[in-house]
Short mmCIF file of C-alpha atoms in Angstrom, two decimals:
data_model
loop_
_atom_site.label_atom_id
_atom_site.label_comp_id
_atom_site.label_asym_id
_atom_site.label_seq_id
_atom_site.Cartn_x
_atom_site.Cartn_y
_atom_site.Cartn_z
CA MET A 1 -17.77 14.05 50.11
CA ILE A 2 -14.27 12.62 49.64
CA LYS A 3 -15.44 10.38 46.75
CA GLU A 4 -17.17 13.30 45.02
CA THR A 5 -14.03 15.47 45.31
CA PHE A 6 -11.95 12.62 43.84
CA ARG A 7 -14.29 12.32 40.85
CA ILE A 8 -14.11 16.07 40.17
CA GLY A 9 -10.32 15.99 40.44
CA LEU A 10 -10.11 13.05 38.05
CA ARG A 11 -12.21 14.87 35.45
CA LEU A 12 -9.88 17.87 35.71
CA VAL A 13 -6.79 15.69 35.24
CA LEU A 14 -8.30 14.05 32.15
CA ALA A 15 -9.27 17.41 30.72
CA LEU A 16 -5.70 18.69 31.18
CA LEU A 17 -3.71 15.62 30.15
CA LEU A 18 -5.62 14.22 27.18
CA PRO A 19 -5.45 17.29 24.92
CA HIS A 20 -1.75 17.71 25.82
CA SER A 21 -0.93 14.14 24.81
CA ILE A 22 -2.77 14.57 21.50
CA VAL A 23 -0.84 17.75 20.66
CA CYS A 24 2.43 15.93 21.40
CA SER A 25 1.56 13.03 19.12
CA LYS A 26 0.42 15.34 16.34
CA SER A 27 3.67 17.32 16.49
CA LEU A 28 5.71 14.18 15.77
CA PRO A 29 4.50 12.87 12.37
CA ASN A 30 5.68 9.43 11.30
CA PRO A 31 8.72 9.99 9.01
CA HIS A 32 8.16 6.57 7.40
CA PRO A 33 4.45 6.04 6.69
CA THR A 34 3.36 2.42 6.30
CA ILE A 35 0.94 0.80 3.89
CA THR A 36 -0.42 -2.75 4.01
CA ILE A 37 -0.85 -4.76 0.81
CA SER A 38 -2.88 -7.97 0.71
CA VAL A 39 -1.57 -10.28 -2.03
CA HIS A 40 -4.02 -12.80 -3.54
CA ASN A 41 -2.22 -15.42 -5.66
CA ASP A 42 -5.25 -16.51 -7.71
CA ALA A 43 -3.03 -17.72 -10.57
CA GLY A 44 -1.26 -20.29 -8.41
CA VAL A 45 2.20 -18.84 -9.06
CA PRO A 46 4.94 -20.69 -7.11
CA ALA A 47 5.44 -18.91 -3.79
CA GLY A 48 9.07 -18.01 -4.46
CA THR A 49 8.24 -15.57 -7.25
CA PRO A 50 5.75 -13.39 -5.30
CA ARG A 51 8.11 -13.31 -2.30
CA HIS A 52 11.00 -12.14 -4.49
CA ALA A 53 8.66 -9.61 -6.11
CA GLU A 54 7.71 -8.26 -2.68
CA GLU A 55 11.37 -7.72 -1.84
CA GLU A 56 11.89 -5.78 -5.07
CA ALA A 57 8.77 -3.68 -4.53
CA GLN A 58 9.80 -3.10 -0.91
CA GLU A 59 13.07 -1.53 -2.07
CA VAL A 60 11.20 0.76 -4.45
CA PHE A 61 8.92 2.02 -1.68
CA GLN A 62 11.72 2.29 0.87
CA GLN A 63 13.59 4.53 -1.54
CA ALA A 64 10.48 6.74 -1.51
CA GLY A 65 10.45 6.73 2.32
CA ILE A 66 7.49 4.35 2.68
CA GLU A 67 7.32 1.01 4.49
CA VAL A 68 5.17 -1.88 3.24
CA ARG A 69 3.55 -4.66 5.27
CA TRP A 70 2.64 -7.67 3.13
CA LEU A 71 -0.19 -10.08 3.84
CA HIS A 72 -0.11 -13.41 1.97
CA CYS A 73 -3.71 -14.33 1.33
CA SER A 74 -4.70 -17.81 0.22
CA PRO A 75 -7.82 -18.50 -1.88
CA ALA A 76 -8.01 -22.02 -0.39
CA PRO A 77 -9.96 -22.89 2.80
CA ILE A 78 -8.04 -21.90 5.91
CA ALA A 79 -7.50 -23.39 9.33
CA PRO A 80 -9.34 -21.79 12.29
CA GLU A 81 -6.08 -20.39 13.70
CA GLU A 82 -5.54 -18.49 10.44
CA GLU A 83 -8.96 -16.84 10.45
CA LYS A 84 -7.70 -13.61 12.04
CA GLU A 85 -5.11 -13.01 9.31
CA SER A 86 -7.64 -14.05 6.66
CA SER A 87 -10.04 -11.40 7.95
CA ALA A 88 -7.28 -8.79 7.76
CA CYS A 89 -6.56 -9.93 4.19
CA ARG A 90 -10.04 -8.89 3.12
CA GLU A 91 -9.77 -5.34 4.46
CA ALA A 92 -9.53 -2.50 1.97
CA VAL A 93 -9.00 0.92 3.53
CA TYR A 94 -7.84 3.74 1.28
CA PRO A 95 -4.99 4.56 1.11
CA GLU A 96 -3.31 2.52 3.86
CA HIS A 97 -4.58 -1.00 3.08
CA LEU A 98 -4.59 -2.04 -0.58
CA GLN A 99 -5.44 -5.25 -2.45
CA LEU A 100 -3.19 -6.83 -5.11
CA ARG A 101 -4.42 -9.85 -7.09
CA ILE A 102 -2.29 -12.09 -9.34
CA ALA A 103 -4.39 -13.33 -12.27
CA ARG A 104 -3.34 -15.47 -15.25
CA ARG A 105 -4.39 -13.15 -18.06
CA PRO A 106 -6.33 -9.89 -18.64
CA ILE A 107 -9.97 -10.06 -19.69
CA GLY A 108 -11.19 -7.35 -22.04
CA LEU A 109 -7.74 -5.72 -22.19
CA THR A 110 -4.89 -5.85 -24.70
CA ARG A 111 -2.61 -8.86 -24.41
CA ALA A 112 0.35 -6.56 -23.68
CA THR A 113 -1.18 -5.36 -20.41
CA MET A 114 0.93 -6.46 -17.41
CA GLY A 115 -1.27 -4.91 -14.73
CA ILE A 116 -4.21 -2.65 -14.05
CA SER A 117 -5.38 -0.52 -11.14
CA TYR A 118 -9.00 0.37 -10.48
CA LEU A 119 -9.77 3.98 -9.60
CA SER A 120 -13.08 5.67 -8.83
CA ASP A 121 -14.11 9.00 -10.34
CA ASP A 122 -12.35 10.88 -7.53
CA GLY A 123 -9.04 9.14 -8.28
CA LYS A 124 -9.10 6.79 -5.30
CA GLY A 125 -8.85 3.01 -5.32
CA CYS A 126 -7.75 -0.02 -3.31
CA TYR A 127 -7.60 -2.78 -5.93
CA ALA A 128 -5.05 -3.71 -8.63
CA ASP A 129 -4.36 -6.81 -10.73
CA LEU A 130 -1.12 -8.28 -12.12
CA PHE A 131 -1.17 -10.65 -15.09
CA TYR A 132 1.00 -13.74 -14.89
CA GLU A 133 1.16 -14.86 -18.53
CA ARG A 134 2.14 -11.47 -19.95
CA MET A 135 4.98 -11.04 -17.46
CA GLU A 136 6.19 -14.57 -18.16
CA GLU A 137 6.41 -13.68 -21.86
CA LEU A 138 8.31 -10.47 -21.15
CA HIS A 139 10.63 -12.32 -18.78
CA GLU A 140 11.53 -14.77 -21.56
CA LYS A 141 12.16 -11.99 -24.07
CA SER A 142 13.99 -9.52 -21.84
CA LYS A 143 15.76 -11.96 -19.49
CA VAL A 144 14.87 -9.66 -16.60
CA SER A 145 14.33 -11.89 -13.56
CA GLN A 146 10.74 -12.72 -12.71
CA GLY A 147 11.05 -11.23 -9.23
CA SER A 148 12.43 -7.93 -10.52
CA LEU A 149 9.78 -7.65 -13.21
CA TRP A 150 6.89 -8.61 -10.95
CA GLY A 151 8.08 -6.39 -8.11
CA HIS A 152 8.39 -3.28 -10.24
CA VAL A 153 5.06 -3.85 -11.97
CA ALA A 154 3.47 -4.30 -8.53
CA ALA A 155 5.02 -1.02 -7.38
CA HIS A 156 3.81 0.69 -10.57
CA GLU A 157 0.19 -0.40 -10.12
CA THR A 158 0.25 0.37 -6.40
CA GLY A 159 1.66 3.76 -7.35
CA HIS A 160 -1.46 4.43 -9.43
CA LEU A 161 -3.63 3.68 -6.39
CA LEU A 162 -1.61 6.07 -4.23
CA LEU A 163 -1.08 8.83 -6.80
CA GLY A 164 -4.54 8.87 -8.35
CA THR A 165 -5.80 9.66 -11.85
CA ASN A 166 -3.40 10.64 -14.66
CA SER A 167 -0.34 9.47 -12.75
CA HIS A 168 1.69 8.16 -15.69
CA ALA A 169 5.01 9.92 -16.13
CA PRO A 170 7.42 10.44 -19.07
CA ARG A 171 10.12 8.41 -17.29
CA GLY A 172 10.77 6.25 -14.26
CA ILE A 173 8.62 3.56 -12.70
CA MET A 174 5.38 5.39 -13.54
CA ARG A 175 6.03 5.44 -17.29
CA ALA A 176 3.09 3.93 -19.18
CA ILE A 177 5.07 1.73 -21.61
CA TRP A 178 8.32 0.17 -20.45
CA GLN A 179 11.05 -0.10 -23.05
CA GLY A 180 14.70 -1.10 -22.90
CA GLU A 181 15.74 1.65 -20.49
CA GLU A 182 13.06 0.82 -17.92
CA LEU A 183 13.69 -2.93 -18.15
CA VAL A 184 17.44 -2.47 -17.65
CA SER A 185 16.78 -0.20 -14.66
CA ALA A 186 14.39 -2.76 -13.19
CA SER A 187 16.98 -5.52 -13.59
CA LYS A 188 19.52 -3.35 -11.73
CA GLY A 189 17.04 -2.38 -9.01
CA VAL A 190 17.18 1.33 -9.82
CA LEU A 191 13.71 1.95 -11.27
CA PHE A 192 12.13 4.26 -8.70
CA PHE A 193 9.45 6.87 -8.06
CA SER A 194 10.54 10.42 -8.76
CA GLY A 195 11.04 12.87 -5.90
CA SER A 196 7.74 14.61 -6.61
CA GLU A 197 5.87 11.28 -6.80
CA SER A 198 7.36 10.17 -3.48
CA ARG A 199 6.34 13.45 -1.83
CA GLN A 200 2.82 13.20 -3.22
CA ILE A 201 2.36 9.65 -1.92
CA LYS A 202 3.62 10.59 1.55
CA GLU A 203 1.43 13.69 1.62
CA ARG A 204 -1.64 11.61 0.76
CA LEU A 205 -0.82 9.11 3.51
CA ALA A 206 -0.13 11.92 5.98
CA MET A 207 -3.43 13.60 5.11
CA LYS A 208 -5.29 10.41 5.90
CA ALA A 209 -3.37 9.99 9.15
CA GLY A 210 -4.18 13.59 10.07
CA THR A 211 -7.89 12.99 9.50
CA ARG A 212 -7.70 9.91 11.71
CA ASN A 213 -5.89 11.89 14.44
CA GLU A 214 -8.56 14.61 14.34
CA ALA A 215 -11.23 11.96 14.91
CA ARG A 216 -9.25 10.59 17.85
CA ARG A 217 -8.85 14.10 19.24
CA ALA A 218 -12.60 14.70 19.11
CA ALA A 219 -13.21 11.39 20.87
CA ALA A 220 -10.60 12.21 23.53
CA TYR A 221 -12.20 15.60 24.25
CA GLN A 222 -15.51 13.87 24.77
CA VAL A 223 -13.92 11.51 27.27
CA GLY A 224 -12.32 14.42 29.10
CA GLU A 225 -15.51 16.40 29.43
#
């Protein structure tokens, strides 16, 4: 009789506490949403350049109120102790885990193309490519550092994945063709997303997080029943 009463009491406690904890967590949204980007250096670019590029891209996203977690993914065989990170490298979950590949040159695209993002018909995508040879040429002509150029192009292509179809803008980092003004801004570290672009990205990330929280809430209610 005592054991049965304890089980009933425990079910009541779960039913009362679990929904309350979910409401509390939902009422405190993350002010700095985080995305993960897996970087695949298929072109064999020296490690220093991608790392510098990540720092530049990180500043662009931080200015928009977004944190980035970078995963450095090697195409070569890996040691057993690295298998866990390698498995994480292969994940692609829209929009919070994206894939960025460094290739030598574009295939079937104009030579001037520095990067491309791949979007489905509904404007969603997880994959983007950067092209090493084209950015090397522009670096030589413009004298903008490789890290600055690569980092801003990476942020631009990632921006397409997060903003969706028709996300080019008349100015700023999402401009389709970069000219002198954009290159100078990139070299100074002041080529950013606009306020409306930043809000749109955060709203899309928050919408996904809200959907995930709703699924957790439904699961929690089932446990509390």
